[in-house]
Short mmCIF file of C-alpha atoms in Angstrom, two decimals:
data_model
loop_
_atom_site.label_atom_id
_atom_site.label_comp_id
_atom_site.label_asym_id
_atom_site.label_seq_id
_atom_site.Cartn_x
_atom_site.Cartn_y
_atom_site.Cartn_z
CA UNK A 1 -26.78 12.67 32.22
CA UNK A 2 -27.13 14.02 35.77
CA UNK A 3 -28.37 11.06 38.03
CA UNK A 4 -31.35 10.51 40.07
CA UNK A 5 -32.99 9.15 42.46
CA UNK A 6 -35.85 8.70 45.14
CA UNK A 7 -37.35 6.76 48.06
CA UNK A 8 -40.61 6.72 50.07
CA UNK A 9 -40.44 6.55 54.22
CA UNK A 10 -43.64 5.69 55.41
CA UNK A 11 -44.27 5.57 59.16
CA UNK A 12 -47.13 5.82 61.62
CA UNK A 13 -46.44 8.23 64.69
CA UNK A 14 -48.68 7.28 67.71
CA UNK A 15 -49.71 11.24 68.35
CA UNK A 16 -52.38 13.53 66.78
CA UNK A 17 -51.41 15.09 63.58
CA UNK A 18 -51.28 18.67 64.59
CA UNK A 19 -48.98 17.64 66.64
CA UNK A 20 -46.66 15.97 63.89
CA UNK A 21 -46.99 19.04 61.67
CA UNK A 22 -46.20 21.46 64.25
CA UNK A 23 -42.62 19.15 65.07
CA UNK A 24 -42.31 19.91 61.04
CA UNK A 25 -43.00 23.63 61.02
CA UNK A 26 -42.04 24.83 65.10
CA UNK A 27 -38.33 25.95 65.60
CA UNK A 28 -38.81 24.66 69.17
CA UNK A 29 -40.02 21.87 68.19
CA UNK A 30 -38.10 20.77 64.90
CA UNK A 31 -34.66 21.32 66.96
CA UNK A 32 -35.70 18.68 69.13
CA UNK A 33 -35.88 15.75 66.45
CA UNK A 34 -33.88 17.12 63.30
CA UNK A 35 -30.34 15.49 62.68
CA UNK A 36 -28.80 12.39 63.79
CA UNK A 37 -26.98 12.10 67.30
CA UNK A 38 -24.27 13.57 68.90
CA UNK A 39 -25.17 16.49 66.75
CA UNK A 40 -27.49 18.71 67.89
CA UNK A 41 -30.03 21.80 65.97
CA UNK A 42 -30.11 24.78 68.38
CA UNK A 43 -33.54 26.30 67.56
CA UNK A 44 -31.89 30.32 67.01
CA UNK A 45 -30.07 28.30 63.82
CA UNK A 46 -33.50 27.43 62.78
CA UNK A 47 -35.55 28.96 59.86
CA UNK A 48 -39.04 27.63 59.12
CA UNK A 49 -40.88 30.12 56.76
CA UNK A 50 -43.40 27.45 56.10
CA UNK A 51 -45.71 29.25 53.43
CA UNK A 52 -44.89 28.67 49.77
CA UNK A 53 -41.65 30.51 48.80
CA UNK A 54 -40.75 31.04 52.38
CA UNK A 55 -37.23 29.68 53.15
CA UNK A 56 -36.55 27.11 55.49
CA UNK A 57 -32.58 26.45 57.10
CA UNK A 58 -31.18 24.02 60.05
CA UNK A 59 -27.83 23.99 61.07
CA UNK A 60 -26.57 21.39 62.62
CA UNK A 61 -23.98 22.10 65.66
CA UNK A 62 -21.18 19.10 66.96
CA UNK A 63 -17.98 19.24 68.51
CA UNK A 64 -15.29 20.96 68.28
CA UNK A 65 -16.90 23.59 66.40
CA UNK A 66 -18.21 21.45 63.79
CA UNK A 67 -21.32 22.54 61.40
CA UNK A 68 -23.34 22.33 58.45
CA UNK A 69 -26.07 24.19 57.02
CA UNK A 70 -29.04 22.44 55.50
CA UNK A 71 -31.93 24.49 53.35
CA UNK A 72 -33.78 25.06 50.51
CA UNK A 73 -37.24 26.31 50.16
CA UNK A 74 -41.00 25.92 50.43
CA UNK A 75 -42.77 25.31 47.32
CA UNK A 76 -46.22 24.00 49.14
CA UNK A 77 -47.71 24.22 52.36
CA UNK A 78 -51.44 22.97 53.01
CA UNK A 79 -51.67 22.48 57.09
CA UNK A 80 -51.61 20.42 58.25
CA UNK A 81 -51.72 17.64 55.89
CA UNK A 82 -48.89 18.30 53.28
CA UNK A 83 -45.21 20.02 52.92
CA UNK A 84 -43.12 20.07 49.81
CA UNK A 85 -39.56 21.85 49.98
CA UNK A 86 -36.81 21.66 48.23
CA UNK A 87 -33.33 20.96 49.92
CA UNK A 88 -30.65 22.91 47.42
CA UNK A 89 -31.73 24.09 44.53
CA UNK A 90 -33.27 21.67 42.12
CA UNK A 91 -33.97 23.73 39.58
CA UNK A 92 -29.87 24.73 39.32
CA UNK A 93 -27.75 22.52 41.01
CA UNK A 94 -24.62 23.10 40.19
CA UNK A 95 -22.20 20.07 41.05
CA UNK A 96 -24.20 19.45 44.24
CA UNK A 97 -26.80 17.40 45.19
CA UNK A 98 -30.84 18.63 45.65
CA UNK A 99 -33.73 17.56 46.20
CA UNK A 100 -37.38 17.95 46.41
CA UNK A 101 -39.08 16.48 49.22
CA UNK A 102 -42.61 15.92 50.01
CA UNK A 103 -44.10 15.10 53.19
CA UNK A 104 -47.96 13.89 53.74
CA UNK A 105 -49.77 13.36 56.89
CA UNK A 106 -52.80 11.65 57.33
CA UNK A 107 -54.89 11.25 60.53
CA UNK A 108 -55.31 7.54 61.28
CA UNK A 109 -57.78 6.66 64.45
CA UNK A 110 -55.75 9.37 66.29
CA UNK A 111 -52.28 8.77 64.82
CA UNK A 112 -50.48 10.01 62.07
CA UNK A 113 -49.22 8.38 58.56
CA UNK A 114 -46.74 10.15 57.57
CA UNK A 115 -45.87 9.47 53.79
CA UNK A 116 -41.90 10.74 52.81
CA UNK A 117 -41.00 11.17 49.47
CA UNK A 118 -37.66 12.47 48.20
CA UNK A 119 -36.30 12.72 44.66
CA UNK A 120 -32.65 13.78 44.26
CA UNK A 121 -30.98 15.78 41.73
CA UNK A 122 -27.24 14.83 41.15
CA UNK A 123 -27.91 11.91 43.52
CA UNK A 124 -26.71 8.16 42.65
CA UNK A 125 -28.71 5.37 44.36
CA UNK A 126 -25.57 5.13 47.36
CA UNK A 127 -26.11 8.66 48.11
CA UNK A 128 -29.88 8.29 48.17
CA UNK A 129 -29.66 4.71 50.34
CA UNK A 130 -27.19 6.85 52.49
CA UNK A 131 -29.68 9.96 53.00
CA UNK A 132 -32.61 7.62 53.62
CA UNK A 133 -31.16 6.11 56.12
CA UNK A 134 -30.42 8.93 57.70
CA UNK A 135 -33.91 10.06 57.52
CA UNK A 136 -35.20 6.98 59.15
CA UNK A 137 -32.36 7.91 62.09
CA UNK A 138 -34.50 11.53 62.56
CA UNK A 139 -37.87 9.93 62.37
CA UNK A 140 -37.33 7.36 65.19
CA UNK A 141 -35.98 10.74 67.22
CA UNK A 142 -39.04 11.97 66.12
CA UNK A 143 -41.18 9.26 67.24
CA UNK A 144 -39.70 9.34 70.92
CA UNK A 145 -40.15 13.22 70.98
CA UNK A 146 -44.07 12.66 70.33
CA UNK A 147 -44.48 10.07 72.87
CA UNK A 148 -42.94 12.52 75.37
CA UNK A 149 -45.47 15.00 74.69
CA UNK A 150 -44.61 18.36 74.45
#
């Protein structure tokens, strides 16, 4: 049996949601949030064909010539409410883990909702806790990117 599992984020960014969908689906902006610290996303290592079967890649640059490629693919894109890619390959693994990821945005008085669901192929529940947390590290760099404007 291959294991799974998934987890919801659910967070509230004080800034428009055009704005919050274009830090999702801008190079320039998606390189300024994506990936924990020291590591940083140069925007030409960026990839966002955001239109469903469009391919979307991020590679993530730290010292001493460290890096690591993240990607998968686009299997819906409605603007700018909802995004669902895959990270991997889901549908054929192999020994690695995947995912499927969905991302909802509502407009809230002004702010955003965002809604994060991800469900992991060949994922056990450490991996997952691991990976969430994670994700909650790039939202809060996300959060302080939108309150500087852009």
């Amino acid at each position: 049996m291959t294991p799974t599992a998934e987890y919801v984020i659910a967070r509230l960014f004080d800034a428009p949601r055009k704005a919050v969908w274009a830090a999702w689906t801008e190079p320039e902006r998606f390189s300024r949030w994506f990936g924990p610290p020291p590591l940083t996303t140069p925007v030409g290592r960026i990839t966002l064909d955001a239109w469903p079967g469009g391919v979307w890649r991020a590679t993530l640059v730290g010292e001493e010539g460290f890096e690591v490629t993240l990607d998968g693919t686009y299997r819906e894109v409605v603007p700018p409410a909802r995004l669902v890619f895959t990270t991997g390959d889901p549908d054929a693994p192999g020994d690695g883990p995947a995912s499927v990821v969905t991302v909802e945005l509502a407009d809230v008085e002004g702010k955003t909702e965002m809604r994060f669901h991800q469900y992991g192929v060949n994922t056990d529940d450490r991996h997952a806790e691991q990976a969430r947390a994670g994700w909650i590290e790039f939202f809060d760099r996300l959060a302080a990117d939108l309150e500087r404007g852009s």
